[in-house]
PDB file of C-alpha atoms in Angstrom:
ATOM      1  CA  UNK M 167      39.591  74.070 -30.238  1.00 60.00           C
ATOM      2  CA  UNK M 168      36.692  72.541 -32.336  1.00 76.00           C
ATOM      3  CA  UNK M 169      33.559  73.888 -33.141  1.00 84.00           C
ATOM      4  CA  UNK M 170      31.399  71.491 -34.335  1.00 90.00           C
ATOM      5  CA  UNK M 171      31.245  67.996 -36.362  1.00 94.00           C
ATOM      6  CA  UNK M 172      28.850  66.647 -38.561  1.00 94.00           C
ATOM      7  CA  UNK M 173      28.041  63.449 -39.632  1.00 96.00           C
ATOM      8  CA  UNK M 174      25.840  61.786 -42.286  1.00 96.00           C
ATOM      9  CA  UNK M 175      22.721  59.839 -41.855  1.00 97.00           C
ATOM     10  CA  UNK M 176      20.513  58.410 -44.636  1.00 95.00           C
ATOM     11  CA  UNK M 177      17.378  58.674 -42.244  1.00 97.00           C
ATOM     12  CA  UNK M 178      17.220  62.231 -40.414  1.00 97.00           C
ATOM     13  CA  UNK M 179      14.124  61.252 -38.312  1.00 97.00           C
ATOM     14  CA  UNK M 180      16.027  58.444 -37.375  1.00 98.00           C
ATOM     15  CA  UNK M 181      18.998  59.534 -36.474  1.00 98.00           C
ATOM     16  CA  UNK M 182      17.616  62.573 -34.652  1.00 98.00           C
ATOM     17  CA  UNK M 183      15.413  60.096 -31.983  1.00 98.00           C
ATOM     18  CA  UNK M 184      18.605  58.020 -31.939  1.00 99.00           C
ATOM     19  CA  UNK M 185      20.924  61.100 -31.071  1.00 98.00           C
ATOM     20  CA  UNK M 186      18.321  62.820 -28.624  1.00 98.00           C
ATOM     21  CA  UNK M 187      18.418  59.972 -26.212  1.00 98.00           C
ATOM     22  CA  UNK M 188      22.031  59.272 -26.450  1.00 98.00           C
ATOM     23  CA  UNK M 189      22.634  63.149 -26.394  1.00 98.00           C
ATOM     24  CA  UNK M 190      20.541  63.403 -23.110  1.00 98.00           C
ATOM     25  CA  UNK M 191      22.920  61.092 -20.868  1.00 97.00           C
ATOM     26  CA  UNK M 192      25.599  63.498 -21.673  1.00 96.00           C
ATOM     27  CA  UNK M 193      23.848  66.582 -20.814  1.00 95.00           C
ATOM     28  CA  UNK M 194      23.750  67.719 -24.437  1.00 96.00           C
ATOM     29  CA  UNK M 195      20.465  69.129 -25.821  1.00 96.00           C
ATOM     30  CA  UNK M 196      19.325  70.067 -29.594  1.00 97.00           C
ATOM     31  CA  UNK M 197      21.103  73.231 -30.746  1.00 96.00           C
ATOM     32  CA  UNK M 198      19.887  74.174 -33.582  1.00 95.00           C
ATOM     33  CA  UNK M 199      17.589  72.198 -36.257  1.00 94.00           C
ATOM     34  CA  UNK M 200      17.215  73.044 -40.105  1.00 91.00           C
ATOM     35  CA  UNK M 201      15.686  70.981 -42.983  1.00 88.00           C
ATOM     36  CA  UNK M 202      18.358  68.502 -43.814  1.00 94.00           C
ATOM     37  CA  UNK M 203      20.647  68.920 -40.301  1.00 96.00           C
ATOM     38  CA  UNK M 204      20.039  69.061 -36.199  1.00 98.00           C
ATOM     39  CA  UNK M 205      23.140  69.757 -33.516  1.00 97.00           C
ATOM     40  CA  UNK M 206      23.180  69.102 -30.438  1.00 98.00           C
ATOM     41  CA  UNK M 207      25.684  70.229 -27.295  1.00 95.00           C
ATOM     42  CA  UNK M 208      26.472  72.484 -24.318  1.00 89.00           C
ATOM     43  CA  UNK M 209      26.474  75.384 -26.949  1.00 84.00           C
ATOM     44  CA  UNK M 210      28.122  76.586 -30.033  1.00 82.00           C
ATOM     45  CA  UNK M 211      30.763  77.904 -28.424  1.00 83.00           C
ATOM     46  CA  UNK M 212      31.727  74.672 -26.765  1.00 85.00           C
ATOM     47  CA  UNK M 213      31.338  72.025 -29.461  1.00 89.00           C
ATOM     48  CA  UNK M 214      28.617  70.828 -31.160  1.00 95.00           C
ATOM     49  CA  UNK M 215      27.761  67.250 -32.660  1.00 96.00           C
ATOM     50  CA  UNK M 216      24.978  67.125 -35.984  1.00 97.00           C
ATOM     51  CA  UNK M 217      23.895  64.903 -38.243  1.00 97.00           C
ATOM     52  CA  UNK M 218      22.778  65.525 -41.787  1.00 97.00           C
ATOM     53  CA  UNK M 219      21.443  63.975 -45.003  1.00 96.00           C
ATOM     54  CA  UNK M 220      24.037  64.599 -47.717  1.00 94.00           C
ATOM     55  CA  UNK M 221      23.768  67.824 -49.742  1.00 90.00           C
ATOM     56  CA  UNK M 222      24.490  66.165 -53.243  1.00 92.00           C
ATOM     57  CA  UNK M 223      21.483  63.691 -52.225  1.00 89.00           C
ATOM     58  CA  UNK M 224      23.868  60.906 -52.492  1.00 91.00           C
ATOM     59  CA  UNK M 225      23.519  58.135 -49.435  1.00 90.00           C
ATOM     60  CA  UNK M 226      25.797  59.259 -46.683  1.00 90.00           C
ATOM     61  CA  UNK M 227      28.552  56.403 -45.620  1.00 90.00           C
ATOM     62  CA  UNK M 228      30.468  56.222 -42.588  1.00 88.00           C
ATOM     63  CA  UNK M 229      34.327  57.080 -43.271  1.00 86.00           C
ATOM     64  CA  UNK M 230      36.717  54.861 -42.936  1.00 83.00           C
ATOM     65  CA  UNK M 231      39.236  55.605 -39.924  1.00 87.00           C
ATOM     66  CA  UNK M 232      36.763  58.441 -38.826  1.00 92.00           C
ATOM     67  CA  UNK M 233      35.416  58.581 -35.349  1.00 95.00           C
ATOM     68  CA  UNK M 234      34.152  61.639 -33.061  1.00 96.00           C
ATOM     69  CA  UNK M 235      35.293  61.824 -29.435  1.00 96.00           C
ATOM     70  CA  UNK M 236      32.361  63.515 -26.829  1.00 96.00           C
ATOM     71  CA  UNK M 237      34.063  64.538 -23.555  1.00 95.00           C
ATOM     72  CA  UNK M 238      31.127  63.032 -21.173  1.00 96.00           C
ATOM     73  CA  UNK M 239      30.968  64.847 -17.724  1.00 96.00           C
ATOM     74  CA  UNK M 240      31.449  61.571 -15.675  1.00 97.00           C
ATOM     75  CA  UNK M 241      32.167  57.642 -15.988  1.00 98.00           C
ATOM     76  CA  UNK M 242      28.060  57.398 -15.184  1.00 98.00           C
ATOM     77  CA  UNK M 243      27.587  59.272 -17.733  1.00 98.00           C
ATOM     78  CA  UNK M 244      29.426  57.166 -19.978  1.00 98.00           C
ATOM     79  CA  UNK M 245      28.136  53.901 -19.112  1.00 99.00           C
ATOM     80  CA  UNK M 246      24.534  55.010 -19.545  1.00 99.00           C
ATOM     81  CA  UNK M 247      24.771  56.897 -22.979  1.00 99.00           C
ATOM     82  CA  UNK M 248      26.673  53.739 -24.361  1.00 99.00           C
ATOM     83  CA  UNK M 249      23.433  51.532 -22.876  1.00 99.00           C
ATOM     84  CA  UNK M 250      21.180  53.507 -24.415  1.00 99.00           C
ATOM     85  CA  UNK M 251      23.055  53.722 -27.617  1.00 99.00           C
ATOM     86  CA  UNK M 252      23.396  49.862 -27.771  1.00 99.00           C
ATOM     87  CA  UNK M 253      19.670  49.336 -26.787  1.00 99.00           C
ATOM     88  CA  UNK M 254      18.920  52.147 -29.588  1.00 99.00           C
ATOM     89  CA  UNK M 255      20.238  50.133 -32.433  1.00 99.00           C
ATOM     90  CA  UNK M 256      23.612  51.256 -31.785  1.00 99.00           C
ATOM     91  CA  UNK M 257      26.657  48.737 -32.418  1.00 98.00           C
ATOM     92  CA  UNK M 258      29.209  48.113 -29.724  1.00 99.00           C
ATOM     93  CA  UNK M 259      32.731  49.151 -30.728  1.00 98.00           C
ATOM     94  CA  UNK M 260      34.317  48.903 -26.902  1.00 98.00           C
ATOM     95  CA  UNK M 261      32.480  48.470 -23.465  1.00 98.00           C
ATOM     96  CA  UNK M 262      33.110  51.558 -20.977  1.00 99.00           C
ATOM     97  CA  UNK M 263      35.878  51.050 -19.204  1.00 98.00           C
ATOM     98  CA  UNK M 264      39.765  52.321 -18.439  1.00 98.00           C
ATOM     99  CA  UNK M 265      41.786  52.421 -21.439  1.00 96.00           C
ATOM    100  CA  UNK M 266      45.043  54.013 -20.246  1.00 93.00           C
ATOM    101  CA  UNK M 267      46.593  55.307 -17.275  1.00 91.00           C
ATOM    102  CA  UNK M 268      45.439  55.950 -13.673  1.00 91.00           C
ATOM    103  CA  UNK M 269      44.768  58.104 -11.359  1.00 91.00           C
ATOM    104  CA  UNK M 270      44.236  61.926 -12.203  1.00 92.00           C
ATOM    105  CA  UNK M 271      45.533  60.795 -16.225  1.00 94.00           C
ATOM    106  CA  UNK M 272      43.106  57.679 -16.402  1.00 96.00           C
ATOM    107  CA  UNK M 273      41.598  57.525 -19.649  1.00 97.00           C
ATOM    108  CA  UNK M 274      37.693  55.814 -19.399  1.00 98.00           C
ATOM    109  CA  UNK M 275      35.996  55.159 -22.997  1.00 98.00           C
ATOM    110  CA  UNK M 276      33.089  53.585 -24.450  1.00 99.00           C
ATOM    111  CA  UNK M 277      32.908  53.199 -28.502  1.00 98.00           C
ATOM    112  CA  UNK M 278      29.886  52.723 -30.799  1.00 98.00           C
ATOM    113  CA  UNK M 279      28.708  53.321 -34.247  1.00 98.00           C
ATOM    114  CA  UNK M 280      25.421  54.763 -34.448  1.00 98.00           C
ATOM    115  CA  UNK M 281      22.326  53.729 -36.860  1.00 98.00           C
ATOM    116  CA  UNK M 282      24.544  55.008 -40.330  1.00 97.00           C
ATOM    117  CA  UNK M 283      27.647  53.151 -39.124  1.00 97.00           C
ATOM    118  CA  UNK M 284      29.829  56.362 -38.170  1.00 97.00           C
ATOM    119  CA  UNK M 285      32.173  55.822 -35.199  1.00 98.00           C
ATOM    120  CA  UNK M 286      31.705  57.661 -31.729  1.00 98.00           C
ATOM    121  CA  UNK M 287      33.861  57.298 -28.472  1.00 98.00           C
ATOM    122  CA  UNK M 288      32.778  58.603 -25.510  1.00 98.00           C
ATOM    123  CA  UNK M 289      35.731  59.492 -23.050  1.00 97.00           C
ATOM    124  CA  UNK M 290      36.639  61.331 -19.654  1.00 96.00           C
ATOM    125  CA  UNK M 291      40.184  61.646 -18.166  1.00 97.00           C
ATOM    126  CA  UNK M 292      40.611  61.439 -14.823  1.00 94.00           C
ATOM    127  CA  UNK M 293      39.591  59.133 -11.853  1.00 85.00           C
ATOM    128  CA  UNK M 294      35.677  59.705 -11.662  1.00 78.00           C
TER     129      UNK M 294
END
């Protein structure tokens, strides 16, 4: 079970503003703020996603082949969060839609990159 995931940013205040908007659509609230990092989620016991300034003080870079996938409460939440991400400066990496399966095993997802190039998937398994 994943406890938390952390991605780097070059501008923490800009990243905080971006993720406050996007994660609100998924029911995720800020869990922890520190001088160099912030986490969002429904509680650390249910997993959290954070952004930070790199501790080595070098520029944050997006991982090649790295992607964080966040389970969403509904397809509508995915649609709205994806729209908010793009309207807030994120880059589309895949519009919302069913990727595989059908019915109870349907995999519905959308993909975007944040302001620092980190790739995210928002997904839901099931019919709604």
